Amino acid sequence: MNAAKQILIVDDEEDIREVVRISLEEFAGWGTIAATSGMTGLQVAKTTPIDAILLDISMPDMDGLQMCEELQADPHTQNIPVIVLTAKVLPSDRQRLAELNVAGIITKPFDPIIIWRKVAEILGWAI
Amino acid sequence: MPIALPSPLRRFITQVPLRWVLTVPFVSLTVGATTLVGYLSYQSGQRAVENLGQQLVAQTNERVTQELKISLQTPLLINRLNVGAVNQGQLDLQNISALESTLFNQLQQFKPISAILFASPQGTFRVVERYPTFYLGVADPPRPDQIRIYDLSNQGERGQLVYVEKGLDVRRDRPFYQRAVKTGKPSWNLISQYGSSKELTLDASQPVYDRGTKRLLGVFAVHIRLNYLSKFLQGLDTSRFGQIIIMDQSGVLIATSTREQLYKIKGEGLKSQFKRLKIDESDNPLTRSLGQHLRTRLGILRSLDQIQSLEFRYKGEPQYVRITPFQDQYGLNWQILTVIPKSHFMSAIRDNKIITALLCVLTLGVAIALGVFAANRLTARFAELSRASRELAAGNLDQRLPTDRAIYELNSLAQTFNQMADQLQQSFNRLKTALSASEGKFTIIFRSSPDLITLTTLAEGRYIEVNDNFFNATEYAPEEVIGQRIADLGIWDDPDVRIRFFETLEQQGSVHNFEMLLRTRTGQIKTLLVSAELIEIRGETYVLGIGRDISDRKRTEQVLQEREAMLRAIGDNLPKGFIYQCVYDSEMKSSLNYISAGIEQLLGLKPEDVLANPELTRSIGFDEDLAAATQVLQHSIAHLLPIDLQMRHRTSSGEIGWSAIRETPRRLEDGSIVWDGIEVDITDLKQAEMALQESETRFQEIARTINQLFFVRSVATGEYLYISPAYEKLWGHSLESLYQNPDSWLDSVHPEDRERMLQYVPQNSQLDQMQEEYRIIRTDGAIRWISTDILVVRDKDGTPLRLVGLVEDISDRKRLEKALRASEEQFRKAFNNAPIGISLVTPSGQFVKVNPAYCELLGYTEAELLQLTFQEITDPADLEIDVKSFQQIMAGEVRSCQLEKRYITKQGTPVPVSINTAPIRDQNGQMLYCVGHIQDRRDRLKVERMKDEFISVISHELRTPLTSIRGALGILGTGVLSDRPEKAQQMLQIAINNSDRLVRLVDDILKLERLEFGKVQLIMEQCSATDLMQQAINSVQGCADQAGITLSLTPLSATLSAAPDAIIQTITNLLSNAVKFSSVGDTVWLKAEIWAGQSGVGQSGVGQSGAGQSGIENTALGSANFSSRSLQLPSPCILFTVKDQGRGIPQDKLELIFEQFQQVDVSDSHIKGGTGLGLAICKKIVQQHGGQIWAESNWGEGSTFYFALPLTKEDEINSHERS
């Protein structure tokens, strides 16, 4: 198990942030940083060394899609793998996601026991 | 391969004697070789000498050029030395004695130099001269024009004064000085007479200047006498046989090798004039001639600055001439000419030529003598062989040749000849024996032959011998014939025929089967077939003739031929018919004797084929006809009766032909029966018969069966010639009645049409065709529509003869037309008023009809669309599939087609439509048009999009709390927090909160959905506005208290018709929102007022807000600022207002917040516990009451929500009563 991983969780829903945080920390042993909006998440990503971002899509001010584009535009952040957490399940929503260069998509709701496994699987990390 | 030569040449060749053949080639070859060698050696010698001459001339000129270069350098060099000495200060011009000494030393050193001079501008002049002893000339200022001449010793010492030349100022009178001063540089001066001597001199001068001031110090000059040049030329070898001349550019002589004087002195003494000669004025004839030649050839003179070789003849003798220019940079431009006569070189060659010619002649003589000798020896032997051959040919077979002479080949030839002569002798002896045997046999045949045999001479035509039968046939006695000439005897009836016969015989050598008429002694004419042949007997030519009498045969043949020709002519000229003769022999086997050519035209069979195989005629016949013919034939055979029948046959084109046959039989002696028959074509007749019959039958059938009535009526009498039976069916009257009274049909015509029809009956109409429609009333009272078409038949003058009419019951058609018109009208209305677009396009896609809805959808006018095709207005991206579907419909692969595509409107906007297309075909299935129905899909697409969005939002809103619940419970379920109860509690709280949120959400969604689709029946009742507000306050009071927020109510004593629960919920929602977004200590105001237009604002509300309201309250609600809405409000109405002091709402969201799930901030949903549907529910409730709801706010300054509900009359009255 790799304990050195640092994951940024960006979601405006506090409860979801909490659930994800506990899942990653308790089950995978990874460190987490939580951000409540796209803007905050972007600042963290640019200033703190992190290994991956779990990103919600529907957020006020700067949504997940915009944040993704900003990450892509910055050479410092463009290589950070992004996994999208979304409750959008319609084909039209998925189409927009497919246009983004993201490492994976996890649909809400998800099983907190296996979310860390999914993240590790998507990112190819050994667990 | 033999070459065809012209006959004279061939004759010449064949008659050339052997002597010539042997001699001429031998002699020709010898002489030719000798001459050729001589000629070639002469030519090469001549060329070599020519080259030599040219080289000599060129070398001479080159030598002269070298000499000139060397000798003419000297004067220039002396001047240059003197000027150089002055410049370097070695020679002081003021030191005159030193100058004299220098000049003298130089003159002494350079022999060709005649004088060296110096003249200063001041007038000092010195000259030292060699003439031939040395002299010194001196002139000084102030008398520069007085030159004193002194003797000079060989050491240069001045001696006695010899002579004083007065009046000669060198500066003024001598060109060398002036030229030097003028040009300022070294130069040559003109050639002149040297003093009074007979010599020419050339001056070179050069000025000398002060190097510092550039002032002229003086001029040095050197004289050189040119006679040394002529002496040089005379000393050259070339001058012995040629001439060398030097001249200047204008042709004036400078030197020559001829020793002549180069100038002339005219006059004597002081008046004498010195004149230099030009080349064409020379005393030497050759020089002069060359000069004249050069002058006439101006081209040569012009180009004298380059080396030239000239073609020049002197006294007819060619000369080598070469001109070489000599030029230098100081102005010399001379030419050097060398002339050498060609004869000088060529004389030896010429002598050699004569010797060569003599040797050739000698060789010729020897060659001829040898050739003639050898030829004579050979020809003698050949002449002997020739003579022996001729003897042998003449029959002298004992000729033999000697075989022991010289020449082996000729001896061998003689031996061969002798062998041939031996063989000839043996053959001749055998022939002689056979001939005498043959002669005996011939004599017997000659005498006893039944034919006429004669032997006559060819030359005179005299009878030598005839056989006995000749006398019998000609009735002449032997003595009258033998020895007589054929011409004299006159047995050839026609002398011209006889002459022609003999001419032919003479040309060809024989004549066979020649027919002639023989006249007997008694004048009887007989026809003879004669053959004759030329034979040679003892060198004389005879005619052996054999004749046979064929008179009887000829006569019979002639009669037969005439008969046959007649018969054939009759048979062949039968129009479309033929004659024939057939025979049945005693055993009843049939055959054809004759058949005329017409059979080919009639039956398509060749007469010769039918003669060969009579059965051919049966092959083109019909079985039943042939069977009938056989019966008739048998009957004819039995009774010898003529046959007369008609038969069919198949023509070559497969049609059926008819022919009539007539035969007459006769029985011959041998028992056979002969039929002479004729067969003629009657196809046209038969066809006409059958067509008539068929036509009649068909006509009767038509007339009987068709519903139309037709008639033929005479124009002249007005009577009906024919009326078809349909009249009775149409009119209900008998045919008879109309025949009797031709106008009786008019009785049944409808009274309204009768007048028109009375005039209609045409008598003298100019029209050829008429048509009329009218009604008749039948006997059963039924009214029928009738149409009558009449055709006027006229004679060739145009006079009407008959009326042919067709009358038809068109009642059904009339009814259908009416129904069709009504139907068309209905269709047109449906088409034009249809709410969907309908179009009609041709198979090419061209619009032919469009309805207004179609035009409206696409933005084009009807006229514009009719100019377009559907392809032109279809979005290019959809065109391929659209055209494919259209083609499938056209091809009949599908019956109709439905697809969704985009049109481009006139304004360029794409419009999505769904289109149904179906073809309209004619009765043959050919597609005429395609009808298309289009429906605008924009609304539907919008609805679909909205539905998608709604589901997306709902799904998202449901999944979000579910995610928290699932996550929290999932973590709890693992037991990982079992030892951390506070964390576990937090997880549980998350699950509970989100469950509540989910329940509220589902409730709100359901509520909204029911409101949306009218599933909630709002039960209206009279309610008190204050009660409604109070109940709402009560439901949120707990929360407000909990949050430390004051609720302020401004009551209104008014009633309104509303669904109380719904309005309470609306107010509760608004109050609940206000509380949520307020902070501790804030106030939320609720107020109601009656609104009766702008003037009435606040009349009751403010008035009844009562005293004691806080200032804030008054400011907040006293005069609500909603003027933007006021004009649209129902009047009168009750206006509810909820105001808070919260964070406010951004301007751009004031409208949006009333939509579903459109919170100002997404996080509001969980922070404030909202579902995002509260205001949407309020809006629905207010709308269902016929009212309006809106919000006004400034960001950061709180918000005010308004909703207005309309008041009914009843409400107003109640309200007034209350108030």
PDB file of C-alpha atoms in Angstrom, chain A residues 6-108:
ATOM      1  CA  GLN A   6      -2.089  12.957  -1.566  1.00  0.00           C
ATOM      2  CA  ILE A   7      -5.572  13.365  -3.055  1.00  0.00           C
ATOM      3  CA  LEU A   8      -7.419  16.626  -3.622  1.00  0.00           C
ATOM      4  CA  ILE A   9     -11.220  16.288  -3.209  1.00  0.00           C
ATOM      5  CA  VAL A  10     -13.200  19.097  -4.843  1.00  0.00           C
ATOM      6  CA  ASP A  11     -16.947  19.046  -4.115  1.00  0.00           C
ATOM      7  CA  ASP A  12     -19.353  21.739  -2.933  1.00  0.00           C
ATOM      8  CA  GLU A  13     -21.392  19.143  -1.013  1.00  0.00           C
ATOM      9  CA  GLU A  14     -19.848  18.975   2.433  1.00  0.00           C
ATOM     10  CA  ASP A  15     -21.333  15.568   3.221  1.00  0.00           C
ATOM     11  CA  ILE A  16     -19.942  14.021   0.117  1.00  0.00           C
ATOM     12  CA  ARG A  17     -16.526  15.540   0.741  1.00  0.00           C
ATOM     13  CA  GLU A  18     -16.592  14.024   4.210  1.00  0.00           C
ATOM     14  CA  VAL A  19     -17.625  10.596   3.031  1.00  0.00           C
ATOM     15  CA  VAL A  20     -14.952  10.522   0.328  1.00  0.00           C
ATOM     16  CA  ARG A  21     -12.323  11.810   2.702  1.00  0.00           C
ATOM     17  CA  ILE A  22     -13.018   9.080   5.263  1.00  0.00           C
ATOM     18  CA  SER A  23     -13.088   6.445   2.550  1.00  0.00           C
ATOM     19  CA  LEU A  24      -9.683   7.414   1.154  1.00  0.00           C
ATOM     20  CA  GLU A  25      -8.029   8.011   4.463  1.00  0.00           C
ATOM     21  CA  GLU A  26      -9.484   5.080   6.386  1.00  0.00           C
ATOM     22  CA  PHE A  27      -9.418   2.424   3.709  1.00  0.00           C
ATOM     23  CA  ALA A  28      -6.548   3.424   1.426  1.00  0.00           C
ATOM     24  CA  GLY A  29      -4.505   5.340   3.922  1.00  0.00           C
ATOM     25  CA  TRP A  30      -4.016   8.247   1.475  1.00  0.00           C
ATOM     26  CA  GLY A  31      -3.835  11.807   2.579  1.00  0.00           C
ATOM     27  CA  THR A  32      -6.623  14.143   1.429  1.00  0.00           C
ATOM     28  CA  ILE A  33      -7.129  17.847   0.928  1.00  0.00           C
ATOM     29  CA  ALA A  34     -10.702  19.069   0.554  1.00  0.00           C
ATOM     30  CA  ALA A  35     -11.794  22.063  -1.498  1.00  0.00           C
ATOM     31  CA  THR A  36     -15.352  23.450  -1.538  1.00  0.00           C
ATOM     32  CA  SER A  37     -15.275  25.027  -4.986  1.00  0.00           C
ATOM     33  CA  GLY A  38     -13.512  24.863  -8.312  1.00  0.00           C
ATOM     34  CA  MET A  39     -11.691  28.104  -7.612  1.00  0.00           C
ATOM     35  CA  THR A  40     -10.306  26.867  -4.285  1.00  0.00           C
ATOM     36  CA  GLY A  41      -9.457  23.492  -5.809  1.00  0.00           C
ATOM     37  CA  LEU A  42      -7.495  25.182  -8.580  1.00  0.00           C
ATOM     38  CA  GLN A  43      -5.495  27.218  -6.102  1.00  0.00           C
ATOM     39  CA  VAL A  44      -4.659  24.111  -4.074  1.00  0.00           C
ATOM     40  CA  ALA A  45      -3.678  22.170  -7.195  1.00  0.00           C
ATOM     41  CA  LYS A  46      -1.316  24.954  -8.231  1.00  0.00           C
ATOM     42  CA  THR A  47       0.301  25.431  -4.891  1.00  0.00           C
ATOM     43  CA  THR A  48       0.382  21.984  -3.240  1.00  0.00           C
ATOM     44  CA  PRO A  49       1.972  18.827  -4.605  1.00  0.00           C
ATOM     45  CA  ILE A  50      -0.874  16.353  -5.095  1.00  0.00           C
ATOM     46  CA  ASP A  51      -1.120  12.984  -6.832  1.00  0.00           C
ATOM     47  CA  ALA A  52      -4.700  13.053  -8.053  1.00  0.00           C
ATOM     48  CA  ILE A  53      -7.887  15.071  -7.991  1.00  0.00           C
ATOM     49  CA  LEU A  54     -11.399  13.776  -7.358  1.00  0.00           C
ATOM     50  CA  LEU A  55     -13.559  16.425  -8.930  1.00  0.00           C
ATOM     51  CA  ASP A  56     -17.299  17.123  -8.747  1.00  0.00           C
ATOM     52  CA  ILE A  57     -18.877  18.613 -11.869  1.00  0.00           C
ATOM     53  CA  SER A  58     -21.897  20.617 -10.677  1.00  0.00           C
ATOM     54  CA  MET A  59     -20.504  23.430  -8.595  1.00  0.00           C
ATOM     55  CA  PRO A  60     -21.267  27.159  -8.342  1.00  0.00           C
ATOM     56  CA  ASP A  61     -18.904  29.797  -9.677  1.00  0.00           C
ATOM     57  CA  MET A  62     -16.440  27.475 -11.414  1.00  0.00           C
ATOM     58  CA  ASP A  63     -17.817  24.059 -12.242  1.00  0.00           C
ATOM     59  CA  GLY A  64     -15.755  20.896 -12.652  1.00  0.00           C
ATOM     60  CA  LEU A  65     -15.559  21.228 -16.401  1.00  0.00           C
ATOM     61  CA  GLN A  66     -14.109  24.726 -16.228  1.00  0.00           C
ATOM     62  CA  MET A  67     -11.667  23.623 -13.551  1.00  0.00           C
ATOM     63  CA  CYS A  68     -10.556  20.749 -15.758  1.00  0.00           C
ATOM     64  CA  GLU A  69      -9.863  23.168 -18.608  1.00  0.00           C
ATOM     65  CA  GLU A  70      -7.881  25.429 -16.297  1.00  0.00           C
ATOM     66  CA  LEU A  71      -5.824  22.478 -15.064  1.00  0.00           C
ATOM     67  CA  GLN A  72      -5.133  21.451 -18.644  1.00  0.00           C
ATOM     68  CA  ALA A  73      -4.038  24.946 -19.595  1.00  0.00           C
ATOM     69  CA  ASP A  74      -1.417  25.142 -16.866  1.00  0.00           C
ATOM     70  CA  PRO A  75       1.799  23.126 -17.516  1.00  0.00           C
ATOM     71  CA  HIS A  76       2.224  22.647 -13.753  1.00  0.00           C
ATOM     72  CA  THR A  77      -1.148  21.022 -13.324  1.00  0.00           C
ATOM     73  CA  GLN A  78      -1.914  19.450 -16.664  1.00  0.00           C
ATOM     74  CA  ASN A  79      -0.302  16.145 -15.742  1.00  0.00           C
ATOM     75  CA  ILE A  80      -2.266  15.662 -12.517  1.00  0.00           C
ATOM     76  CA  PRO A  81      -4.734  12.821 -13.136  1.00  0.00           C
ATOM     77  CA  VAL A  82      -8.341  13.923 -12.631  1.00  0.00           C
ATOM     78  CA  ILE A  83     -11.168  11.548 -11.743  1.00  0.00           C
ATOM     79  CA  VAL A  84     -14.592  13.032 -12.130  1.00  0.00           C
ATOM     80  CA  LEU A  85     -17.298  12.381  -9.540  1.00  0.00           C
ATOM     81  CA  THR A  86     -20.681  13.141 -11.054  1.00  0.00           C
ATOM     82  CA  ALA A  87     -24.368  12.597 -10.595  1.00  0.00           C
ATOM     83  CA  LYS A  88     -24.958  13.467 -14.240  1.00  0.00           C
ATOM     84  CA  VAL A  89     -25.821  10.283 -16.027  1.00  0.00           C
ATOM     85  CA  LEU A  90     -27.613  11.321 -19.194  1.00  0.00           C
ATOM     86  CA  PRO A  91     -25.862  10.717 -22.525  1.00  0.00           C
ATOM     87  CA  SER A  92     -25.779  14.450 -23.235  1.00  0.00           C
ATOM     88  CA  ASP A  93     -23.981  15.079 -19.921  1.00  0.00           C
ATOM     89  CA  ARG A  94     -21.577  12.226 -20.550  1.00  0.00           C
ATOM     90  CA  GLN A  95     -20.770  13.583 -23.971  1.00  0.00           C
ATOM     91  CA  ARG A  96     -19.331  16.752 -22.473  1.00  0.00           C
ATOM     92  CA  LEU A  97     -17.270  14.707 -20.026  1.00  0.00           C
ATOM     93  CA  ALA A  98     -15.927  12.530 -22.798  1.00  0.00           C
ATOM     94  CA  GLU A  99     -14.486  15.616 -24.493  1.00  0.00           C
ATOM     95  CA  LEU A 100     -12.324  16.280 -21.446  1.00  0.00           C
ATOM     96  CA  ASN A 101      -9.017  14.607 -20.905  1.00  0.00           C
ATOM     97  CA  VAL A 102      -9.825  12.913 -17.587  1.00  0.00           C
ATOM     98  CA  ALA A 103      -8.429   9.724 -16.129  1.00  0.00           C
ATOM     99  CA  GLY A 104     -11.806   8.281 -15.178  1.00  0.00           C
ATOM    100  CA  ILE A 105     -15.383   8.897 -14.185  1.00  0.00           C
ATOM    101  CA  ILE A 106     -17.090   7.636 -11.045  1.00  0.00           C
ATOM    102  CA  THR A 107     -20.856   7.932 -10.900  1.00  0.00           C
ATOM    103  CA  LYS A 108     -22.623   9.114  -7.788  1.00  0.00           C
TER     104      LYS A 108
END
